[in-house]
Amino acid sequence: MNAYLFLKQAHMGFAFTSIALFALRYGAMLCYPRLLGWKIVRIVPHVVDTFLLVCGVALAILLHIDPVRQPWLLAKIAGLIAYVILGTLALKRGKTREARMAAGVLALLAVGYIVAVAFSKRALPF
Ligand code: HEM
C-alpha cells in the first residue's frame, strides 16, 4: 500500500472513530453523565482527533493542496473548528442541559457538513 492510500484510509478511519466517540459521549452526557469523568473517556478522543488532524495535514502536504486555493479544504478546516467548539459546549461548557443538547445537535450537523465537503470536494456540497 502506498503512502497516499495508507494516510487516506487512516484519516477516514480516525474521522469515523472521532464521530462515533463524540456521538457516544453525547449520549452519555444525556443519560449517564458520570461516564464523561472516566479517564479513558476523556483521553482516547483527544488521541483519535490528533491523529485525524495529523493524517489530514499530511495528506494535504502530500497532494500539494493549498487551502487558500482549494476552498473545500478551507471549509473543512473551518468546519473542524466549529465541530471542536460546539463539541466542547455540548460535553462540558454548556451552562444548561438544553444548551448542551442544542450544541450537540449543531456539532453533529457541523461534522456532517465536513463529511459532505470531504466526499464532494466542494465548499457548498448541497
Ligand atoms: C472531522 C474532521 C474531518 C473529517 C470527518 C474528514 C473526513 C474525510 C473523508 C471521509 C475523506 C475521504 C474523502 C474521499 O474519499 O474522497 C477525507 C479526505 C481528506 N481530508 Fe479530511 N476530514 C476531516 C478533517 C480534515 C482536515 C482538518 C484536513 C486538513 C487539514 C483534511 C484533509 C483531507 C485531505 C487532504 C483529504 C484527501 C483528499 C483526496 O484524496 O483527494 N481533513 N477527509
Tab-separated table of N, CA and C and ligand atoms in Angstrom:
chain	number	residue	atom	x	y	z
A	1	MET	N	0.847	-1.202	0.000
A	1	MET	CA	0.000	0.000	0.000
A	1	MET	C	0.888	1.260	0.000
A	2	ASN	N	0.578	2.216	-0.895
A	2	ASN	CA	1.423	3.420	-0.912
A	2	ASN	C	1.025	4.409	0.199
A	3	ALA	N	1.892	5.441	0.362
A	3	ALA	CA	1.704	6.378	1.484
A	3	ALA	C	0.351	7.090	1.397
A	4	TYR	N	-0.038	7.435	0.144
A	4	TYR	CA	-1.319	8.157	-0.026
A	4	TYR	C	-2.501	7.308	0.462
A	5	LEU	N	-2.536	6.044	-0.013
A	5	LEU	CA	-3.667	5.187	0.380
A	5	LEU	C	-3.668	4.928	1.886
A	6	PHE	N	-2.459	4.704	2.427
A	6	PHE	CA	-2.355	4.456	3.864
A	6	PHE	C	-2.891	5.661	4.650
A	7	LEU	N	-2.416	6.879	4.284
A	7	LEU	CA	-2.834	8.090	5.016
A	7	LEU	C	-4.335	8.335	4.848
A	8	LYS	N	-4.839	8.110	3.632
A	8	LYS	CA	-6.260	8.384	3.391
A	8	LYS	C	-7.135	7.418	4.200
A	9	GLN	N	-6.750	6.133	4.199
A	9	GLN	CA	-7.566	5.177	4.952
A	9	GLN	C	-7.467	5.440	6.456
A	10	ALA	N	-6.261	5.801	6.913
A	10	ALA	CA	-6.095	6.125	8.339
A	10	ALA	C	-6.938	7.359	8.684
A	11	HIS	N	-6.854	8.392	7.819
A	11	HIS	CA	-7.614	9.634	8.049
A	11	HIS	C	-9.119	9.337	8.132
A	12	MET	N	-9.612	8.534	7.191
A	12	MET	CA	-11.044	8.213	7.194
A	12	MET	C	-11.414	7.382	8.422
A	13	GLY	N	-10.542	6.449	8.783
A	13	GLY	CA	-10.807	5.624	9.968
A	13	GLY	C	-10.866	6.478	11.230
A	14	PHE	N	-9.897	7.396	11.364
A	14	PHE	CA	-9.908	8.275	12.548
A	14	PHE	C	-11.125	9.201	12.512
A	15	ALA	N	-11.508	9.673	11.290
A	15	ALA	CA	-12.661	10.575	11.181
A	15	ALA	C	-13.930	9.867	11.696
A	16	PHE	N	-14.162	8.654	11.233
A	16	PHE	CA	-15.403	7.989	11.641
A	16	PHE	C	-15.346	7.537	13.109
A	17	THR	N	-14.132	7.203	13.580
A	17	THR	CA	-13.995	6.878	15.015
A	17	THR	C	-14.290	8.128	15.855
A	18	SER	N	-13.774	9.275	15.403
A	18	SER	CA	-13.999	10.532	16.137
A	18	SER	C	-15.498	10.839	16.232
A	19	ILE	N	-16.204	10.662	15.108
A	19	ILE	CA	-17.650	10.956	15.098
A	19	ILE	C	-18.392	9.971	16.018
A	20	ALA	N	-18.014	8.693	15.932
A	20	ALA	CA	-18.673	7.683	16.778
A	20	ALA	C	-18.423	7.974	18.260
A	21	LEU	N	-17.172	8.332	18.598
A	21	LEU	CA	-16.862	8.616	20.013
A	21	LEU	C	-17.606	9.853	20.489
A	22	PHE	N	-17.737	10.867	19.599
A	22	PHE	CA	-18.487	12.053	20.005
A	22	PHE	C	-19.955	11.693	20.253
A	23	ALA	N	-20.538	10.915	19.326
A	23	ALA	CA	-21.960	10.544	19.470
A	23	ALA	C	-22.165	9.744	20.767
A	24	LEU	N	-21.226	8.847	21.079
A	24	LEU	CA	-21.349	8.053	22.312
A	24	LEU	C	-21.251	8.942	23.555
A	25	ARG	N	-20.296	9.896	23.523
A	25	ARG	CA	-20.156	10.790	24.686
A	25	ARG	C	-21.361	11.714	24.804
A	26	TYR	N	-21.930	12.107	23.671
A	26	TYR	CA	-23.146	12.947	23.699
A	26	TYR	C	-24.293	12.153	24.344
A	27	GLY	N	-24.417	10.886	23.936
A	27	GLY	CA	-25.429	10.013	24.543
A	27	GLY	C	-25.181	9.860	26.040
A	28	ALA	N	-23.911	9.716	26.424
A	28	ALA	CA	-23.571	9.568	27.845
A	28	ALA	C	-23.908	10.850	28.607
A	29	MET	N	-23.645	12.014	27.982
A	29	MET	CA	-23.951	13.300	28.640
A	29	MET	C	-25.451	13.365	28.969
A	30	LEU	N	-26.283	12.813	28.068
A	30	LEU	CA	-27.732	12.873	28.277
A	30	LEU	C	-28.219	11.842	29.288
A	31	CYS	N	-27.624	10.633	29.243
A	31	CYS	CA	-28.188	9.519	30.038
A	31	CYS	C	-27.330	9.087	31.215
A	32	TYR	N	-26.017	9.266	31.116
A	32	TYR	CA	-25.137	8.732	32.152
A	32	TYR	C	-23.892	9.626	32.273
A	33	PRO	N	-24.096	10.898	32.725
A	33	PRO	CA	-23.014	11.903	32.680
A	33	PRO	C	-21.748	11.498	33.439
A	34	ARG	N	-21.905	10.608	34.464
A	34	ARG	CA	-20.705	10.216	35.244
A	34	ARG	C	-19.629	9.594	34.371
A	35	LEU	N	-20.075	8.937	33.276
A	35	LEU	CA	-19.137	8.268	32.362
A	35	LEU	C	-18.134	9.261	31.758
A	36	LEU	N	-18.571	10.530	31.587
A	36	LEU	CA	-17.697	11.530	30.967
A	36	LEU	C	-16.486	11.849	31.844
A	37	GLY	N	-16.555	11.496	33.118
A	37	GLY	CA	-15.441	11.750	34.027
A	37	GLY	C	-14.366	10.661	33.962
A	38	TRP	N	-14.674	9.526	33.352
A	38	TRP	CA	-13.700	8.441	33.284
A	38	TRP	C	-12.478	8.895	32.479
A	39	LYS	N	-11.302	8.522	32.992
A	39	LYS	CA	-10.064	8.963	32.356
A	39	LYS	C	-9.983	8.520	30.892
A	40	ILE	N	-10.307	7.259	30.656
A	40	ILE	CA	-10.193	6.726	29.279
A	40	ILE	C	-11.138	7.455	28.326
A	41	VAL	N	-12.319	7.834	28.835
A	41	VAL	CA	-13.310	8.538	28.013
A	41	VAL	C	-12.828	9.968	27.717
A	42	ARG	N	-12.007	10.514	28.630
A	42	ARG	CA	-11.501	11.872	28.401
A	42	ARG	C	-10.290	11.867	27.471
A	43	ILE	N	-9.451	10.795	27.556
A	43	ILE	CA	-8.174	10.812	26.834
A	43	ILE	C	-8.284	10.285	25.393
A	44	VAL	N	-8.960	9.133	25.218
A	44	VAL	CA	-8.956	8.472	23.896
A	44	VAL	C	-9.447	9.401	22.761
A	45	PRO	N	-10.564	10.163	22.941
A	45	PRO	CA	-10.999	11.029	21.842
A	45	PRO	C	-9.945	12.066	21.435
A	46	HIS	N	-9.162	12.573	22.404
A	46	HIS	CA	-8.119	13.550	22.052
A	46	HIS	C	-7.046	12.903	21.199
A	47	VAL	N	-6.695	11.658	21.541
A	47	VAL	CA	-5.665	10.941	20.768
A	47	VAL	C	-6.176	10.716	19.340
A	48	VAL	N	-7.426	10.246	19.212
A	48	VAL	CA	-8.019	9.991	17.887
A	48	VAL	C	-8.068	11.293	17.080
A	49	ASP	N	-8.518	12.396	17.715
A	49	ASP	CA	-8.640	13.672	16.994
A	49	ASP	C	-7.282	14.195	16.543
A	50	THR	N	-6.251	13.957	17.382
A	50	THR	CA	-4.907	14.398	16.999
A	50	THR	C	-4.438	13.628	15.764
A	51	PHE	N	-4.632	12.301	15.743
A	51	PHE	CA	-4.226	11.507	14.573
A	51	PHE	C	-5.046	11.889	13.335
A	52	LEU	N	-6.334	12.190	13.544
A	52	LEU	CA	-7.195	12.619	12.430
A	52	LEU	C	-6.618	13.871	11.768
A	53	LEU	N	-6.246	14.841	12.611
A	53	LEU	CA	-5.706	16.101	12.105
A	53	LEU	C	-4.343	15.888	11.446
A	54	VAL	N	-3.469	15.106	12.107
A	54	VAL	CA	-2.117	14.874	11.570
A	54	VAL	C	-2.213	14.200	10.189
A	55	CYS	N	-3.080	13.188	10.058
A	55	CYS	CA	-3.224	12.496	8.763
A	55	CYS	C	-3.806	13.452	7.712
A	56	GLY	N	-4.771	14.304	8.113
A	56	GLY	CA	-5.359	15.271	7.179
A	56	GLY	C	-4.318	16.249	6.675
A	57	VAL	N	-3.495	16.785	7.587
A	57	VAL	CA	-2.448	17.741	7.193
A	57	VAL	C	-1.416	17.031	6.314
A	58	ALA	N	-1.035	15.797	6.680
A	58	ALA	CA	-0.052	15.038	5.893
A	58	ALA	C	-0.586	14.792	4.479
A	59	LEU	N	-1.888	14.478	4.362
A	59	LEU	CA	-2.485	14.263	3.037
A	59	LEU	C	-2.418	15.549	2.209
A	60	ALA	N	-2.762	16.673	2.851
A	60	ALA	CA	-2.759	17.949	2.139
A	60	ALA	C	-1.348	18.277	1.642
A	61	ILE	N	-0.341	17.960	2.474
A	61	ILE	CA	1.050	18.227	2.068
A	61	ILE	C	1.443	17.294	0.918
A	62	LEU	N	1.117	16.001	1.067
A	62	LEU	CA	1.469	15.004	0.057
A	62	LEU	C	0.838	15.329	-1.301
A	63	LEU	N	-0.421	15.818	-1.254
A	63	LEU	CA	-1.139	16.111	-2.504
A	63	LEU	C	-0.914	17.549	-2.978
A	64	HIS	N	-0.069	18.307	-2.240
A	64	HIS	CA	0.200	19.721	-2.563
A	64	HIS	C	-1.099	20.511	-2.663
A	65	ILE	N	-2.003	20.285	-1.701
A	65	ILE	CA	-3.260	21.043	-1.717
A	65	ILE	C	-3.099	22.265	-0.829
A	66	ASP	N	-3.242	23.446	-1.445
A	66	ASP	CA	-3.131	24.700	-0.707
A	66	ASP	C	-4.546	25.135	-0.295
A	67	PRO	N	-4.821	25.224	1.014
A	67	PRO	CA	-6.189	25.564	1.438
A	67	PRO	C	-6.675	26.907	0.909
A	68	VAL	N	-5.725	27.817	0.600
A	68	VAL	CA	-6.142	29.128	0.093
A	68	VAL	C	-6.686	28.994	-1.334
A	69	ARG	N	-6.102	28.049	-2.104
A	69	ARG	CA	-6.559	27.862	-3.495
A	69	ARG	C	-7.669	26.825	-3.627
A	70	GLN	N	-7.838	26.010	-2.578
A	70	GLN	CA	-8.865	24.960	-2.620
A	70	GLN	C	-9.880	25.240	-1.505
A	71	PRO	N	-10.956	25.973	-1.838
A	71	PRO	CA	-11.919	26.384	-0.802
A	71	PRO	C	-12.490	25.205	-0.011
A	72	TRP	N	-12.584	23.998	-0.628
A	72	TRP	CA	-13.170	22.870	0.107
A	72	TRP	C	-12.311	22.507	1.320
A	73	LEU	N	-10.969	22.660	1.172
A	73	LEU	CA	-10.109	22.308	2.317
A	73	LEU	C	-10.236	23.368	3.419
A	74	LEU	N	-10.312	24.640	2.972
A	74	LEU	CA	-10.523	25.730	3.938
A	74	LEU	C	-11.862	25.519	4.674
A	75	ALA	N	-12.883	25.099	3.909
A	75	ALA	CA	-14.209	24.851	4.505
A	75	ALA	C	-14.127	23.716	5.527
A	76	LYS	N	-13.317	22.674	5.216
A	76	LYS	CA	-13.178	21.566	6.171
A	76	LYS	C	-12.518	22.036	7.465
A	77	ILE	N	-11.489	22.883	7.310
A	77	ILE	CA	-10.775	23.366	8.499
A	77	ILE	C	-11.716	24.233	9.348
A	78	ALA	N	-12.497	25.116	8.665
A	78	ALA	CA	-13.470	25.952	9.397
A	78	ALA	C	-14.509	25.055	10.074
A	79	GLY	N	-14.960	24.030	9.345
A	79	GLY	CA	-15.942	23.091	9.916
A	79	GLY	C	-15.371	22.363	11.119
A	80	LEU	N	-14.094	22.018	11.038
A	80	LEU	CA	-13.455	21.312	12.162
A	80	LEU	C	-13.412	22.208	13.410
A	81	ILE	N	-13.098	23.507	13.194
A	81	ILE	CA	-13.055	24.448	14.330
A	81	ILE	C	-14.453	24.541	14.969
A	82	ALA	N	-15.490	24.640	14.103
A	82	ALA	CA	-16.880	24.711	14.617
A	82	ALA	C	-17.225	23.431	15.382
A	83	TYR	N	-16.830	22.280	14.824
A	83	TYR	CA	-17.111	20.972	15.449
A	83	TYR	C	-16.454	20.890	16.837
A	84	VAL	N	-15.211	21.370	16.941
A	84	VAL	CA	-14.489	21.304	18.223
A	84	VAL	C	-15.166	22.214	19.255
A	85	ILE	N	-15.487	23.462	18.835
A	85	ILE	CA	-16.100	24.414	19.779
A	85	ILE	C	-17.479	23.914	20.233
A	86	LEU	N	-18.299	23.492	19.263
A	86	LEU	CA	-19.657	23.018	19.602
A	86	LEU	C	-19.586	21.735	20.431
A	87	GLY	N	-18.610	20.877	20.108
A	87	GLY	CA	-18.445	19.634	20.862
A	87	GLY	C	-18.081	19.907	22.313
A	88	THR	N	-17.204	20.890	22.524
A	88	THR	CA	-16.819	21.243	23.900
A	88	THR	C	-18.016	21.813	24.664
A	89	LEU	N	-18.820	22.642	23.955
A	89	LEU	CA	-20.026	23.194	24.603
A	89	LEU	C	-20.999	22.069	24.957
A	90	ALA	N	-21.126	21.090	24.049
A	90	ALA	CA	-22.085	20.001	24.256
A	90	ALA	C	-21.676	19.101	25.426
A	91	LEU	N	-20.383	18.843	25.562
A	91	LEU	CA	-19.956	17.847	26.551
A	91	LEU	C	-19.515	18.469	27.876
A	92	LYS	N	-19.112	19.751	27.834
A	92	LYS	CA	-18.503	20.306	29.037
A	92	LYS	C	-18.996	21.701	29.401
A	93	ARG	N	-18.886	22.627	28.443
A	93	ARG	CA	-19.017	24.035	28.799
A	93	ARG	C	-20.436	24.590	28.730
A	94	GLY	N	-21.361	23.868	28.107
A	94	GLY	CA	-22.750	24.354	28.041
A	94	GLY	C	-23.314	24.552	29.446
A	95	LYS	N	-23.952	25.708	29.685
A	95	LYS	CA	-24.361	26.042	31.061
A	95	LYS	C	-25.582	25.233	31.517
A	96	THR	N	-26.518	24.987	30.588
A	96	THR	CA	-27.716	24.218	30.955
A	96	THR	C	-27.768	22.953	30.108
A	97	ARG	N	-28.603	22.002	30.537
A	97	ARG	CA	-28.790	20.761	29.771
A	97	ARG	C	-29.309	21.083	28.360
A	98	GLU	N	-30.223	22.072	28.262
A	98	GLU	CA	-30.794	22.428	26.955
A	98	GLU	C	-29.701	22.978	26.035
A	99	ALA	N	-28.826	23.832	26.617
A	99	ALA	CA	-27.741	24.414	25.810
A	99	ALA	C	-26.799	23.302	25.321
A	100	ARG	N	-26.506	22.336	26.188
A	100	ARG	CA	-25.605	21.237	25.794
A	100	ARG	C	-26.270	20.377	24.718
A	101	MET	N	-27.592	20.159	24.865
A	101	MET	CA	-28.296	19.356	23.853
A	101	MET	C	-28.253	20.051	22.496
A	102	ALA	N	-28.526	21.358	22.479
A	102	ALA	CA	-28.538	22.106	21.212
A	102	ALA	C	-27.139	22.119	20.595
A	103	ALA	N	-26.113	22.337	21.426
A	103	ALA	CA	-24.737	22.374	20.908
A	103	ALA	C	-24.352	21.008	20.318
A	104	GLY	N	-24.821	19.935	20.932
A	104	GLY	CA	-24.510	18.590	20.440
A	104	GLY	C	-25.115	18.352	19.061
A	105	VAL	N	-26.367	18.788	18.878
A	105	VAL	CA	-27.026	18.626	17.572
A	105	VAL	C	-26.269	19.445	16.516
A	106	LEU	N	-25.883	20.691	16.896
A	106	LEU	CA	-25.153	21.535	15.940
A	106	LEU	C	-23.779	20.942	15.618
A	107	ALA	N	-23.129	20.331	16.620
A	107	ALA	CA	-21.817	19.697	16.384
A	107	ALA	C	-21.970	18.542	15.392
A	108	LEU	N	-23.047	17.760	15.532
A	108	LEU	CA	-23.261	16.648	14.591
A	108	LEU	C	-23.559	17.183	13.185
A	109	LEU	N	-24.276	18.300	13.100
A	109	LEU	CA	-24.533	18.912	11.786
A	109	LEU	C	-23.211	19.415	11.182
A	110	ALA	N	-22.352	20.011	12.034
A	110	ALA	CA	-21.061	20.528	11.544
A	110	ALA	C	-20.206	19.388	10.994
A	111	VAL	N	-20.167	18.273	11.706
A	111	VAL	CA	-19.320	17.171	11.243
A	111	VAL	C	-19.951	16.495	10.015
A	112	GLY	N	-21.283	16.520	9.931
A	112	GLY	CA	-21.952	16.001	8.733
A	112	GLY	C	-21.570	16.855	7.514
A	113	TYR	N	-21.515	18.171	7.741
A	113	TYR	CA	-21.096	19.080	6.663
A	113	TYR	C	-19.658	18.761	6.226
A	114	ILE	N	-18.760	18.523	7.211
A	114	ILE	CA	-17.359	18.225	6.879
A	114	ILE	C	-17.277	16.961	6.009
A	115	VAL	N	-18.039	15.928	6.377
A	115	VAL	CA	-18.003	14.677	5.603
A	115	VAL	C	-18.529	14.934	4.181
A	116	ALA	N	-19.606	15.729	4.067
A	116	ALA	CA	-20.153	16.043	2.739
A	116	ALA	C	-19.121	16.811	1.907
A	117	VAL	N	-18.412	17.751	2.544
A	117	VAL	CA	-17.361	18.503	1.835
A	117	VAL	C	-16.236	17.552	1.419
A	118	ALA	N	-15.864	16.630	2.331
A	118	ALA	CA	-14.754	15.703	2.053
A	118	ALA	C	-15.049	14.866	0.804
A	119	PHE	N	-16.272	14.334	0.711
A	119	PHE	CA	-16.575	13.456	-0.424
A	119	PHE	C	-16.834	14.236	-1.719
A	120	SER	N	-17.428	15.437	-1.593
A	120	SER	CA	-17.777	16.187	-2.811
A	120	SER	C	-16.631	17.076	-3.286
A	121	LYS	N	-15.682	17.377	-2.365
A	121	LYS	CA	-14.593	18.341	-2.651
A	121	LYS	C	-15.173	19.699	-3.068
A	122	ARG	N	-16.286	20.068	-2.456
A	122	ARG	CA	-16.910	21.373	-2.705
A	122	ARG	C	-17.249	22.007	-1.366
A	123	ALA	N	-17.009	23.338	-1.261
A	123	ALA	CA	-17.310	24.026	-0.005
A	123	ALA	C	-18.823	24.091	0.243
A	124	LEU	N	-19.591	24.084	-0.873
A	124	LEU	CA	-21.056	24.075	-0.757
A	124	LEU	C	-21.564	22.766	-1.364
A	125	PRO	N	-21.532	21.687	-0.587
A	125	PRO	CA	-21.823	20.370	-1.167
A	125	PRO	C	-23.294	20.104	-1.453
A	126	PHE	N	-24.207	20.915	-0.862
A	126	PHE	CA	-25.639	20.559	-1.005
A	126	PHE	C	-26.328	21.355	-2.109
B	1	HEM	C1	-13.824	16.000	11.460
B	1	HEM	C2	-12.908	16.312	10.564
B	1	HEM	C3	-12.713	15.584	9.246
B	1	HEM	C4	-13.455	14.586	8.656
B	1	HEM	C5	-14.751	13.934	9.176
B	1	HEM	C6	-12.795	14.263	7.401
B	1	HEM	C7	-13.231	13.287	6.513
B	1	HEM	C8	-12.591	12.920	5.345
B	1	HEM	C9	-13.028	11.868	4.451
B	1	HEM	C10	-14.256	10.981	4.667
B	1	HEM	C11	-12.147	11.848	3.403
B	1	HEM	C12	-12.163	10.906	2.190
B	1	HEM	C13	-12.881	11.578	1.011
B	1	HEM	C14	-12.767	10.768	-0.284
B	1	HEM	O1	-12.903	9.544	-0.285
B	1	HEM	O2	-12.540	11.367	-1.327
B	1	HEM	C15	-11.157	12.877	3.642
B	1	HEM	C16	-10.116	13.176	2.786
B	1	HEM	C17	-9.197	14.181	3.000
B	1	HEM	N1	-9.140	15.045	4.085
B	1	HEM	FE1	-10.379	15.015	5.682
B	1	HEM	N2	-11.675	15.053	7.268
B	1	HEM	C18	-11.595	15.862	8.366
B	1	HEM	C19	-10.629	16.841	8.618
B	1	HEM	C20	-9.599	17.159	7.754
B	1	HEM	C21	-8.619	18.180	7.987
B	1	HEM	C22	-8.558	19.062	9.239
B	1	HEM	C23	-7.785	18.184	6.900
B	1	HEM	C24	-6.586	19.050	6.599
B	1	HEM	C25	-6.063	19.961	7.362
B	1	HEM	C26	-8.245	17.194	5.983
B	1	HEM	C27	-7.689	16.901	4.764
B	1	HEM	C28	-8.083	15.913	3.893
B	1	HEM	C29	-7.427	15.612	2.621
B	1	HEM	C30	-6.232	16.348	2.039
B	1	HEM	C31	-8.117	14.506	2.069
B	1	HEM	C32	-7.750	13.736	0.792
B	1	HEM	C33	-8.460	14.227	-0.422
B	1	HEM	C34	-8.119	13.360	-1.646
B	1	HEM	O3	-7.809	12.169	-1.532
B	1	HEM	O4	-8.199	13.921	-2.742
B	1	HEM	N3	-9.350	16.576	6.542
B	1	HEM	N4	-11.455	13.520	4.823
